[in-house]
Coordinates of C-alpha atoms in Angstrom, one line a residue:
Chain A
D1 CA 0.0 0.0 0.0
V2 CA 1.4 3.4 -1.0
K3 CA 2.0 5.7 1.9
V4 CA 2.6 9.4 1.7
T5 CA 3.2 11.1 5.0
Q6 CA 3.4 14.7 5.8
S7 CA 5.3 16.1 8.8
S8 CA 2.5 17.9 10.5
R9 CA -1.3 17.8 10.4
Y10 CA -1.7 21.3 11.9
L11 CA 0.7 24.1 12.0
V12 CA 0.4 27.7 13.3
K13 CA 3.0 30.2 12.3
R14 CA 3.5 33.9 12.5
T15 CA 3.8 36.3 9.6
G16 CA 7.3 36.5 8.3
E17 CA 8.5 33.1 9.7
K18 CA 10.2 30.6 7.5
V19 CA 8.1 27.4 7.3
F20 CA 9.1 24.0 6.2
L21 CA 6.6 21.3 5.2
E22 CA 8.0 17.9 4.7
C23 CA 6.6 15.0 2.6
V24 CA 7.8 11.5 2.4
Q25 CA 6.6 8.6 0.1
D26 CA 7.6 5.0 0.4
M27 CA 6.8 3.7 -3.1
D28 CA 9.9 4.8 -5.0
H29 CA 7.8 7.2 -7.0
E30 CA 9.6 9.4 -9.5
N31 CA 7.1 12.3 -9.3
M32 CA 6.1 14.4 -6.3
F33 CA 3.8 17.3 -6.1
W34 CA 2.8 20.1 -3.7
Y35 CA -0.7 21.5 -3.9
R36 CA -2.7 23.9 -1.8
Q37 CA -6.5 23.5 -1.4
D38 CA -8.8 26.4 -0.7
P39 CA -12.6 26.4 -0.5
G40 CA -14.2 27.0 -3.9
L41 CA -10.8 26.9 -5.7
G42 CA -9.9 23.2 -5.7
L43 CA -6.4 22.0 -5.6
R44 CA -3.8 24.3 -7.2
L45 CA -0.3 23.1 -8.1
I46 CA 2.5 24.9 -6.4
Y47 CA 5.5 22.9 -7.5
F48 CA 6.3 19.5 -8.7
S49 CA 9.4 17.4 -9.1
Y50 CA 10.1 14.5 -11.5
D51 CA 13.5 13.5 -10.2
V52 CA 15.9 14.2 -7.4
K53 CA 17.1 17.8 -7.5
M54 CA 14.7 18.6 -10.3
K55 CA 11.7 20.9 -9.8
E56 CA 9.2 22.6 -12.0
K57 CA 6.9 25.5 -11.1
G58 CA 3.2 24.9 -11.0
D59 CA 0.4 27.5 -11.3
I60 CA 1.1 29.4 -8.1
P61 CA 4.8 29.2 -7.1
E62 CA 5.2 32.7 -5.8
G63 CA 6.2 32.8 -2.2
Y64 CA 7.2 29.2 -2.2
S65 CA 10.3 27.1 -2.9
V66 CA 10.9 23.4 -2.9
S67 CA 13.7 21.0 -2.2
R68 CA 14.2 17.4 -3.3
E69 CA 17.5 16.0 -2.2
K70 CA 16.3 12.4 -1.9
K71 CA 13.9 10.6 -4.1
E72 CA 11.5 9.8 -1.2
R73 CA 11.4 13.3 0.2
F74 CA 9.9 16.6 -1.1
S75 CA 9.9 19.7 1.0
L76 CA 7.9 22.8 0.6
I77 CA 9.4 26.0 2.0
L78 CA 7.6 29.3 2.7
E79 CA 10.4 31.8 2.8
S80 CA 8.4 34.4 4.7
A81 CA 5.0 33.3 5.6
S82 CA 2.1 35.6 4.9
T83 CA -1.6 35.4 6.0
N84 CA -2.7 34.6 2.4
Q85 CA -0.7 31.4 2.6
T86 CA -3.1 30.1 5.3
S87 CA -4.4 27.0 3.6
M88 CA -4.5 23.2 3.4
Y89 CA -1.3 21.9 1.8
L90 CA -1.4 18.5 0.2
C91 CA 1.6 16.5 -1.0
A92 CA 1.2 13.8 -3.7
S93 CA 3.3 11.3 -5.6
S94 CA 3.0 9.2 -8.7
F95 CA 5.1 6.6 -10.4
Q96 CA 5.3 8.2 -13.8
T97 CA 4.4 11.3 -15.7
G98 CA 1.1 11.6 -17.6
G99 CA -2.4 10.8 -16.6
V100 CA -1.8 8.4 -13.8
R101 CA -3.1 8.1 -10.3
Q102 CA -1.7 10.4 -7.7
Y103 CA -1.4 9.3 -4.1
F104 CA -1.9 12.0 -1.5
G105 CA -0.6 12.6 2.0
P106 CA -3.1 13.5 4.8
G107 CA -2.5 17.2 4.4
T108 CA -1.1 20.0 6.6
R109 CA -3.5 22.7 7.6
L110 CA -1.3 25.8 8.0
T111 CA -2.5 28.9 9.7
V112 CA -0.4 32.1 9.4
T113 CA -1.3 34.7 12.0
Chain B
R1 CA -13.4 30.6 -16.9
K2 CA -12.1 27.8 -14.7
E3 CA -10.5 24.9 -16.5
V4 CA -12.5 22.3 -14.7
E5 CA -15.9 23.3 -13.4
Q6 CA -18.2 21.4 -11.0
D7 CA -21.5 22.3 -9.3
P8 CA -20.4 22.7 -5.7
G9 CA -23.7 21.4 -4.3
P10 CA -24.4 20.4 -1.7
F11 CA -26.5 17.5 -3.0
N12 CA -28.6 16.1 -0.2
V13 CA -30.2 12.8 -1.1
P14 CA -31.9 10.0 0.9
E15 CA -30.3 6.6 1.2
G16 CA -31.1 4.5 -1.8
A17 CA -31.4 7.4 -4.2
T18 CA -29.5 7.7 -7.5
V19 CA -27.5 10.9 -7.9
A20 CA -25.4 12.2 -10.8
F21 CA -22.7 14.8 -11.0
N22 CA -21.3 16.5 -14.0
C23 CA -18.0 18.2 -14.6
T24 CA -17.0 20.3 -17.6
Y25 CA -13.5 21.0 -18.8
S26 CA -12.1 23.6 -21.1
N27 CA -9.0 22.0 -22.6
S28 CA -10.0 19.9 -25.6
A29 CA -6.6 18.3 -25.6
S30 CA -7.3 16.6 -22.3
Q31 CA -6.6 12.9 -22.4
S32 CA -7.1 11.4 -18.9
F33 CA -10.0 11.8 -16.6
F34 CA -10.6 10.8 -13.0
W35 CA -13.0 11.0 -10.1
Y36 CA -11.5 11.4 -6.7
R37 CA -13.3 11.2 -3.4
Q38 CA -12.4 13.4 -0.5
D39 CA -13.8 12.8 3.0
C40 CA -14.1 15.7 5.4
R41 CA -10.6 16.7 6.6
K42 CA -9.0 13.9 4.7
E43 CA -6.9 13.6 1.6
P44 CA -8.3 13.0 -1.9
K45 CA -8.3 9.3 -3.0
L46 CA -8.9 7.9 -6.4
L47 CA -12.5 6.7 -6.9
M48 CA -12.2 5.7 -10.5
S49 CA -10.7 6.6 -13.8
V50 CA -13.0 7.5 -16.6
Y51 CA -12.6 5.7 -19.9
S52 CA -13.8 6.8 -23.4
S53 CA -16.4 4.1 -23.6
G54 CA -17.6 4.7 -20.1
N55 CA -17.0 2.4 -17.2
E56 CA -18.7 1.0 -14.1
D57 CA -17.5 -0.1 -10.7
G58 CA -20.2 -1.5 -8.6
R59 CA -22.7 1.2 -7.9
F60 CA -20.6 3.9 -9.6
T61 CA -20.7 4.7 -13.3
A62 CA -18.5 7.2 -15.1
Q63 CA -19.1 8.6 -18.5
L64 CA -17.0 10.8 -20.8
N65 CA -18.4 13.1 -23.5
R66 CA -15.5 14.5 -25.5
A67 CA -17.7 16.4 -27.9
S68 CA -19.3 18.4 -25.2
Q69 CA -16.2 18.2 -22.9
Y70 CA -17.8 16.9 -19.8
I71 CA -17.6 13.8 -17.6
S72 CA -20.2 12.5 -15.3
L73 CA -20.4 10.3 -12.2
L74 CA -23.6 8.4 -11.4
I75 CA -24.1 6.8 -8.0
R76 CA -26.9 4.3 -7.6
D77 CA -28.4 3.1 -4.4
S78 CA -26.6 5.7 -2.3
K79 CA -25.2 4.7 1.0
L80 CA -24.6 6.9 4.0
S81 CA -20.9 6.2 3.5
D82 CA -21.0 7.8 0.1
S83 CA -21.2 11.2 1.8
A84 CA -18.1 13.0 0.7
T85 CA -16.8 15.6 -1.8
Y86 CA -16.3 14.3 -5.3
L87 CA -13.4 15.9 -7.3
C88 CA -13.3 15.8 -11.0
V89 CA -9.7 15.6 -12.3
V90 CA -8.6 16.2 -15.9
N91 CA -5.1 15.6 -17.3
D92 CA -3.5 16.4 -20.7
N93 CA -0.8 13.7 -20.3
N94 CA 1.7 16.1 -18.9
N95 CA 2.0 16.5 -15.2
D96 CA -0.8 19.0 -15.6
M97 CA -3.6 17.6 -13.5
R98 CA -6.5 20.0 -13.2
F99 CA -8.8 19.6 -10.2
G100 CA -12.3 20.8 -10.0
A101 CA -13.3 22.4 -6.7
G102 CA -15.5 19.4 -5.9
T103 CA -19.2 18.5 -5.5
R104 CA -20.4 17.8 -2.0
L105 CA -22.7 15.0 -1.4
T106 CA -24.6 14.2 1.8
V107 CA -26.7 11.0 1.9
K108 CA -29.3 11.1 4.7
P109 CA -31.0 8.2 6.4

């Protein structure tokens, strides 16, 4: 069974703090993704990675960066958290590119005050 | 215009009812289509892929209409456990998965 884990379920940070969200998958998947989910907007892609040390911008990369030093781990970094980054953050992985199933982690609900 | 549009609902139906959701997409080059289910405060999980000829999985039937650019999900004999948000997902065979905002379903006893 594929397992995608995220470091925290709930996180509260202050404006201006640097925030790290960690994601780990145990299925040797090549591709990993970070989304944010907001009411009425659906999931929006922030960044994805198709290999170690590779990254591609998604639809809303501004204010975020990512790191993939190991195949199983994909980190999302908020350089200077702002209140408009309060959201649910979902990590996902898939074994290849193209229209294949993505497996999601449980999500991190981040509140920036 | 959003790339993937769904009626947000909520759809409130009694147990045993048949309910259908539609989802429209704007990119005519889209190749892969899915329905995901998301329970409250949980992550999305794949419910079923949608194939060109339509496909069925137990009480669930998915249809694709390429000409009109929509997909549908039909749930027969609704159960209380079907209560969830159903996400329509469309992909153009890149890593470009487009998610609808979801349709909320509540099945009542």
